[in-house]
Amino acid sequence: MTLRCAVLDDYQGVALSTADWSPLQGRVDVRVLRRPIADPDELAAEIGDCEIVVAMRERTPFGAALLGRLPRLRLLVTTGRRNASIDLEAAEAAGVTVCGTSSTISPTAELTWALILGLARHLPAENRAFRQGGPWQSTVGADLHGRTLGVLGLGRIGGRVARVATAFGMPVLAWSENLTEERAAEAGARLARGKEELLAGSDVVSVHLQLSERTRGLLGEAELRAMRPHAYLVNTSRSGIVDRSALLRALRGGWIAGAGLDVFDTEPVPEDDPMRTLPNVLATPHLGYVTERNYRTFYTEAVEDITAFLDGEPVRLLGEH
């Protein structure tokens, strides 16, 4: 019997062209959904006939309620090896196998620096003026050399971001709850005594923490007010680490100079969201992981996951190391 597979949230329409899906021919009928479907009723109706679903990162949550409405589902593949929007216990209870794929960390680190550089040199405003016939040289850029980069979370991505800073001649402060002086030194950083010291002493603060109960809302009003008025906040990690309401007040009130954001509480961001209109926000639509190499890896390994599952030997089970 031929099984049905839905590939979700293929916004760019590249899922089928970035990997070889021919190993599934005759075994699986694959269809692609390009638009996001936020309504659970509509999504359940759209994929309710599928035994296999391929999800792109955390774009579509799979909680217990949705899983309960997908009685045919047997395999859920997520790109990446971690997906906080999948209820693994509910999946297990429903008899759904959950597998992941590999991914690379360099794209997110690279986008972090694109946001830092874009903010420092006012690239959106200058590019807009260039295209619209506006003033020639209307802003004065901020120097990065000699300014301090504060890195919240010095893991694989944060460590890479910190090492790039040294090429720009930027001293680096780093902090997370379990960070040691030795680990900080390995990345060319100095360990801050606490997040307060990092925030008060940095000209750019870049967030690279995992979202957890400990880090949710870690940066609120008090923390944002502690930052320097000329400082920039960059978040390519998870939106929930920064209190959204406090960030809006900080940007409107001039507590900080601006923010570079790649992650948001609701994605896609609603058209009337004020973040879309603030002049001191440089935002990208969660592009941190969206590169050719990552997509090739995601979908190539998704095909491998499906093939292995059909052969009775599933690989890359979520939660395995």
Short mmCIF file of C-alpha atoms in Angstrom, two decimals:
data_model
loop_
_atom_site.label_atom_id
_atom_site.label_comp_id
_atom_site.label_asym_id
_atom_site.label_seq_id
_atom_site.Cartn_x
_atom_site.Cartn_y
_atom_site.Cartn_z
CA MET A 1 0.00 0.00 0.00
CA THR A 2 1.28 3.45 -0.91
CA LEU A 3 1.50 5.77 2.07
CA ARG A 4 0.78 9.49 2.06
CA CYS A 5 3.29 12.10 3.18
CA ALA A 6 2.76 15.85 3.67
CA VAL A 7 5.75 18.20 3.67
CA LEU A 8 4.70 21.25 5.67
CA ASP A 9 5.63 24.92 5.48
CA ASP A 10 7.77 24.80 2.36
CA TYR A 11 7.57 28.58 2.06
CA GLN A 12 10.11 28.85 -0.75
CA GLY A 13 8.84 25.84 -2.72
CA VAL A 14 12.22 24.08 -2.67
CA ALA A 15 11.60 20.89 -0.67
CA LEU A 16 11.37 18.61 -3.68
CA SER A 17 14.25 20.21 -5.60
CA THR A 18 16.86 20.25 -2.81
CA ALA A 19 16.87 16.49 -2.27
CA ASP A 20 16.42 13.24 -4.17
CA TRP A 21 13.01 11.87 -3.24
CA SER A 22 13.17 9.01 -5.76
CA PRO A 23 13.92 6.34 -3.09
CA LEU A 24 10.30 6.80 -1.97
CA GLN A 25 8.83 6.29 -5.42
CA GLY A 26 6.12 3.64 -5.40
CA ARG A 27 6.11 3.56 -1.59
CA VAL A 28 5.07 7.08 -0.63
CA ASP A 29 2.99 9.77 -2.31
CA VAL A 30 4.51 13.11 -1.33
CA ARG A 31 2.66 16.41 -1.40
CA VAL A 32 3.92 19.82 -0.36
CA LEU A 33 2.12 22.54 1.56
CA ARG A 34 3.70 25.93 0.99
CA ARG A 35 1.53 28.23 3.10
CA PRO A 36 1.42 28.22 6.90
CA ILE A 37 -1.77 26.78 8.38
CA ALA A 38 -2.30 28.07 11.90
CA ASP A 39 -5.87 26.87 12.37
CA PRO A 40 -5.83 23.35 13.91
CA ASP A 41 -9.11 22.39 12.24
CA GLU A 42 -7.85 23.34 8.81
CA LEU A 43 -4.50 21.62 9.37
CA ALA A 44 -6.12 18.41 10.63
CA ALA A 45 -8.36 18.36 7.58
CA GLU A 46 -5.40 19.00 5.28
CA ILE A 47 -3.09 16.26 6.59
CA GLY A 48 -5.51 13.90 8.32
CA ASP A 49 -5.11 11.29 5.62
CA CYS A 50 -1.31 11.16 5.98
CA GLU A 51 0.75 8.45 7.64
CA ILE A 52 3.91 10.58 7.37
CA VAL A 53 4.47 14.30 7.97
CA VAL A 54 7.68 16.27 7.47
CA ALA A 55 7.73 19.44 9.58
CA MET A 56 10.10 22.35 9.07
CA ARG A 57 11.67 23.25 12.41
CA GLU A 58 9.09 24.73 14.78
CA ARG A 59 6.89 26.39 12.19
CA THR A 60 3.93 24.11 12.97
CA PRO A 61 3.38 22.93 16.57
CA PHE A 62 2.38 19.32 17.17
CA GLY A 63 0.75 19.23 20.57
CA ALA A 64 -1.39 16.52 22.09
CA ALA A 65 -4.63 17.98 20.71
CA LEU A 66 -3.44 18.01 17.11
CA LEU A 67 -1.79 14.59 17.35
CA GLY A 68 -5.07 13.21 18.66
CA ARG A 69 -6.77 14.36 15.48
CA LEU A 70 -4.30 12.58 13.21
CA PRO A 71 -5.15 8.88 13.76
CA ARG A 72 -3.34 7.73 10.60
CA LEU A 73 -0.05 9.45 11.48
CA ARG A 74 2.80 7.02 12.14
CA LEU A 75 5.97 9.01 11.40
CA LEU A 76 6.70 12.66 12.15
CA VAL A 77 10.00 13.98 10.80
CA THR A 78 11.29 17.34 11.99
CA THR A 79 14.23 19.16 10.48
CA GLY A 80 16.90 19.54 13.14
CA ARG A 81 17.54 17.38 16.17
CA ARG A 82 15.46 19.41 18.60
CA ASN A 83 11.89 20.68 18.31
CA ALA A 84 10.23 22.20 21.36
CA SER A 85 6.89 22.46 19.53
CA ILE A 86 6.45 18.67 19.35
CA ASP A 87 4.91 16.95 22.37
CA LEU A 88 7.09 13.84 22.42
CA GLU A 89 5.11 12.17 25.20
CA ALA A 90 1.84 12.63 23.32
CA ALA A 91 3.48 11.35 20.14
CA GLU A 92 4.69 8.22 21.91
CA ALA A 93 1.26 7.66 23.43
CA ALA A 94 -0.27 7.95 19.97
CA GLY A 95 2.20 5.48 18.48
CA VAL A 96 3.93 8.13 16.38
CA THR A 97 7.66 7.78 15.74
CA VAL A 98 9.48 11.13 15.74
CA CYS A 99 12.76 11.51 13.86
CA GLY A 100 15.03 14.47 13.17
CA THR A 101 17.81 15.51 10.85
CA SER A 102 21.22 17.09 11.10
CA SER A 103 21.74 20.83 10.73
CA THR A 104 24.63 23.28 10.70
CA ILE A 105 25.20 26.14 13.12
CA SER A 106 27.16 28.49 10.86
CA PRO A 107 24.11 30.04 9.09
CA THR A 108 22.67 31.43 12.33
CA ALA A 109 26.03 32.85 13.40
CA GLU A 110 26.42 34.44 9.98
CA LEU A 111 22.97 36.02 10.10
CA THR A 112 23.74 37.36 13.58
CA TRP A 113 26.62 39.31 12.13
CA ALA A 114 24.51 40.49 9.20
CA LEU A 115 22.10 42.02 11.72
CA ILE A 116 24.89 43.54 13.81
CA LEU A 117 26.54 45.13 10.79
CA GLY A 118 23.21 46.27 9.34
CA LEU A 119 22.29 48.00 12.59
CA ALA A 120 25.70 49.59 13.11
CA ARG A 121 25.81 51.10 9.62
CA HIS A 122 22.07 51.89 9.30
CA LEU A 123 21.86 49.80 6.13
CA PRO A 124 18.04 49.62 5.86
CA ALA A 125 17.65 53.41 5.96
CA GLU A 126 20.57 54.05 3.62
CA ASN A 127 19.45 51.39 1.16
CA ARG A 128 15.89 52.72 1.21
CA ALA A 129 17.16 56.26 0.55
CA PHE A 130 19.32 55.00 -2.31
CA ARG A 131 16.43 53.18 -4.00
CA GLN A 132 13.88 55.95 -3.45
CA GLY A 133 16.08 58.88 -4.46
CA GLY A 134 16.45 60.07 -0.89
CA PRO A 135 19.35 61.92 0.73
CA TRP A 136 22.91 60.83 0.03
CA GLN A 137 24.60 59.87 3.32
CA SER A 138 21.88 60.62 5.86
CA THR A 139 23.29 58.65 8.82
CA VAL A 140 26.55 58.28 10.71
CA GLY A 141 27.52 54.68 11.40
CA ALA A 142 28.67 53.23 14.70
CA ASP A 143 32.21 51.86 14.91
CA LEU A 144 32.52 48.27 16.01
CA HIS A 145 36.30 48.21 16.50
CA GLY A 146 36.99 48.77 20.17
CA ARG A 147 33.34 48.39 21.15
CA THR A 148 32.28 45.51 23.38
CA LEU A 149 30.15 42.60 22.25
CA GLY A 150 28.14 40.90 24.98
CA VAL A 151 27.20 37.29 24.26
CA LEU A 152 24.44 35.72 26.33
CA GLY A 153 25.05 31.99 25.92
CA LEU A 154 28.44 30.84 24.69
CA GLY A 155 27.44 27.52 23.18
CA ARG A 156 28.20 26.39 19.64
CA ILE A 157 26.55 29.39 17.97
CA GLY A 158 27.44 31.97 20.61
CA GLY A 159 31.04 30.79 20.61
CA ARG A 160 31.26 31.22 16.84
CA VAL A 161 29.78 34.70 17.06
CA ALA A 162 32.30 35.61 19.76
CA ARG A 163 35.24 34.43 17.70
CA VAL A 164 34.16 36.56 14.74
CA ALA A 165 34.09 39.59 17.02
CA THR A 166 37.82 39.33 17.56
CA ALA A 167 38.34 39.83 13.81
CA PHE A 168 36.54 43.16 14.14
CA GLY A 169 38.70 44.14 17.11
CA MET A 170 35.82 43.88 19.57
CA PRO A 171 36.38 42.80 23.18
CA VAL A 172 33.82 40.13 24.16
CA LEU A 173 31.94 39.69 27.41
CA ALA A 174 30.06 36.43 27.86
CA TRP A 175 27.62 35.08 30.42
CA SER A 176 25.30 32.18 31.07
CA GLU A 177 24.45 30.43 34.31
CA ASN A 178 26.93 27.57 33.86
CA LEU A 179 29.64 29.32 31.87
CA THR A 180 33.18 29.05 33.25
CA GLU A 181 36.15 31.37 32.83
CA GLU A 182 38.00 28.61 30.96
CA ARG A 183 35.20 28.07 28.45
CA ALA A 184 34.84 31.80 27.91
CA ALA A 185 38.58 32.17 27.31
CA GLU A 186 38.50 29.41 24.69
CA ALA A 187 36.15 31.59 22.62
CA GLY A 188 38.23 34.72 23.18
CA ALA A 189 35.79 36.16 25.72
CA ARG A 190 35.90 37.36 29.30
CA LEU A 191 33.37 35.93 31.72
CA ALA A 192 31.01 38.57 33.09
CA ARG A 193 30.16 38.27 36.78
CA GLY A 194 26.46 38.28 35.91
CA LYS A 195 24.07 39.26 33.18
CA GLU A 196 23.82 42.72 34.76
CA GLU A 197 27.53 43.37 34.22
CA LEU A 198 27.28 42.12 30.65
CA LEU A 199 24.28 44.29 29.80
CA ALA A 200 25.73 47.42 31.36
CA GLY A 201 29.15 46.91 29.79
CA SER A 202 28.26 45.98 26.20
CA ASP A 203 27.68 48.05 23.09
CA VAL A 204 26.05 45.12 21.30
CA VAL A 205 24.25 42.31 23.13
CA SER A 206 23.63 39.09 21.19
CA VAL A 207 21.33 36.36 22.55
CA HIS A 208 22.30 32.71 22.03
CA LEU A 209 20.47 30.81 24.77
CA GLN A 210 18.05 27.92 24.59
CA LEU A 211 14.50 28.76 25.61
CA SER A 212 13.61 27.12 28.91
CA GLU A 213 11.77 27.99 32.08
CA ARG A 214 15.03 29.51 33.35
CA THR A 215 15.54 31.73 30.31
CA ARG A 216 11.97 32.68 29.39
CA GLY A 217 11.63 36.42 29.95
CA LEU A 218 15.28 36.65 31.00
CA LEU A 219 15.53 40.12 29.48
CA GLY A 220 12.73 42.28 30.82
CA GLU A 221 12.32 45.96 31.58
CA ALA A 222 15.01 46.12 34.27
CA GLU A 223 17.54 44.37 32.05
CA LEU A 224 16.79 46.50 28.99
CA ARG A 225 17.01 49.69 31.04
CA ALA A 226 20.43 48.52 32.25
CA MET A 227 21.76 48.54 28.68
CA ARG A 228 23.57 51.56 27.24
CA PRO A 229 21.38 54.01 25.27
CA HIS A 230 23.58 53.57 22.19
CA ALA A 231 23.61 49.76 22.46
CA TYR A 232 21.95 47.28 20.13
CA LEU A 233 20.16 44.06 21.08
CA VAL A 234 20.32 41.15 18.61
CA ASN A 235 18.22 38.01 19.02
CA THR A 236 18.55 35.09 16.60
CA SER A 237 17.78 32.51 19.29
CA ARG A 238 14.20 32.41 20.64
CA SER A 239 11.76 35.27 21.01
CA GLY A 240 10.54 34.23 24.45
CA ILE A 241 13.91 35.02 26.03
CA VAL A 242 13.15 38.73 25.63
CA ASP A 243 9.96 40.20 27.08
CA ARG A 244 8.16 41.54 24.03
CA SER A 245 6.26 44.35 25.77
CA ALA A 246 9.41 45.57 27.51
CA LEU A 247 11.33 45.47 24.23
CA LEU A 248 8.67 47.57 22.49
CA ARG A 249 8.88 50.15 25.28
CA ALA A 250 12.67 50.12 25.10
CA LEU A 251 12.69 50.73 21.36
CA ARG A 252 10.05 53.44 21.50
CA GLY A 253 11.52 55.11 24.55
CA GLY A 254 15.15 55.14 23.45
CA TRP A 255 16.43 52.94 26.27
CA ILE A 256 18.49 51.22 23.55
CA ALA A 257 19.46 52.34 20.06
CA GLY A 258 17.83 49.47 18.22
CA ALA A 259 17.27 45.76 17.83
CA GLY A 260 18.09 43.12 15.25
CA LEU A 261 15.46 40.39 15.38
CA ASP A 262 15.09 37.08 13.56
CA VAL A 263 12.63 35.40 15.96
CA PHE A 264 9.15 36.40 17.07
CA ASP A 265 6.38 35.25 19.40
CA THR A 266 4.03 34.67 16.45
CA GLU A 267 5.38 33.58 13.08
CA PRO A 268 4.66 34.69 10.45
CA VAL A 269 4.44 38.08 12.16
CA PRO A 270 0.97 39.66 11.76
CA GLU A 271 0.81 42.52 9.27
CA ASP A 272 -0.25 45.01 11.95
CA ASP A 273 2.52 44.09 14.41
CA PRO A 274 4.27 47.27 15.60
CA MET A 275 7.66 45.62 15.17
CA ARG A 276 7.09 46.01 11.43
CA THR A 277 7.01 49.80 11.65
CA LEU A 278 9.60 50.77 14.28
CA PRO A 279 12.47 52.59 12.52
CA ASN A 280 15.11 51.21 14.92
CA VAL A 281 14.28 47.57 14.25
CA LEU A 282 16.15 45.52 11.65
CA ALA A 283 14.15 42.33 11.27
CA THR A 284 14.35 39.17 9.21
CA PRO A 285 11.65 36.45 8.95
CA HIS A 286 13.43 33.72 10.95
CA LEU A 287 16.14 33.19 8.35
CA GLY A 288 18.83 31.97 10.74
CA TYR A 289 18.75 28.39 9.48
CA VAL A 290 17.46 29.11 5.96
CA THR A 291 20.39 28.38 3.65
CA GLU A 292 20.97 26.06 0.71
CA ARG A 293 23.24 23.68 2.61
CA ASN A 294 20.89 23.39 5.55
CA TYR A 295 17.90 22.75 3.31
CA ARG A 296 19.77 20.08 1.37
CA THR A 297 20.66 18.41 4.66
CA PHE A 298 17.13 18.72 6.05
CA TYR A 299 15.32 17.17 3.13
CA THR A 300 17.97 14.62 2.17
CA GLU A 301 17.95 13.23 5.70
CA ALA A 302 14.15 13.46 5.85
CA VAL A 303 14.05 11.05 2.90
CA GLU A 304 16.54 8.81 4.73
CA ASP A 305 14.37 8.94 7.86
CA ILE A 306 11.29 7.91 5.92
CA THR A 307 13.11 5.12 4.09
CA ALA A 308 14.56 3.73 7.32
CA PHE A 309 11.16 3.85 9.01
CA LEU A 310 9.55 1.97 6.12
CA ASP A 311 12.32 -0.64 6.39
CA GLY A 312 11.58 -1.10 10.08
CA GLU A 313 14.80 0.48 11.34
CA PRO A 314 14.10 4.14 12.17
CA VAL A 315 17.09 6.43 12.54
CA ARG A 316 17.77 9.75 14.26
CA LEU A 317 14.96 9.26 16.77
CA LEU A 318 14.31 12.58 18.49
CA GLY A 319 16.01 12.71 21.85
CA GLU A 320 18.77 10.27 20.90
CA HIS A 321 22.37 11.46 20.91
#
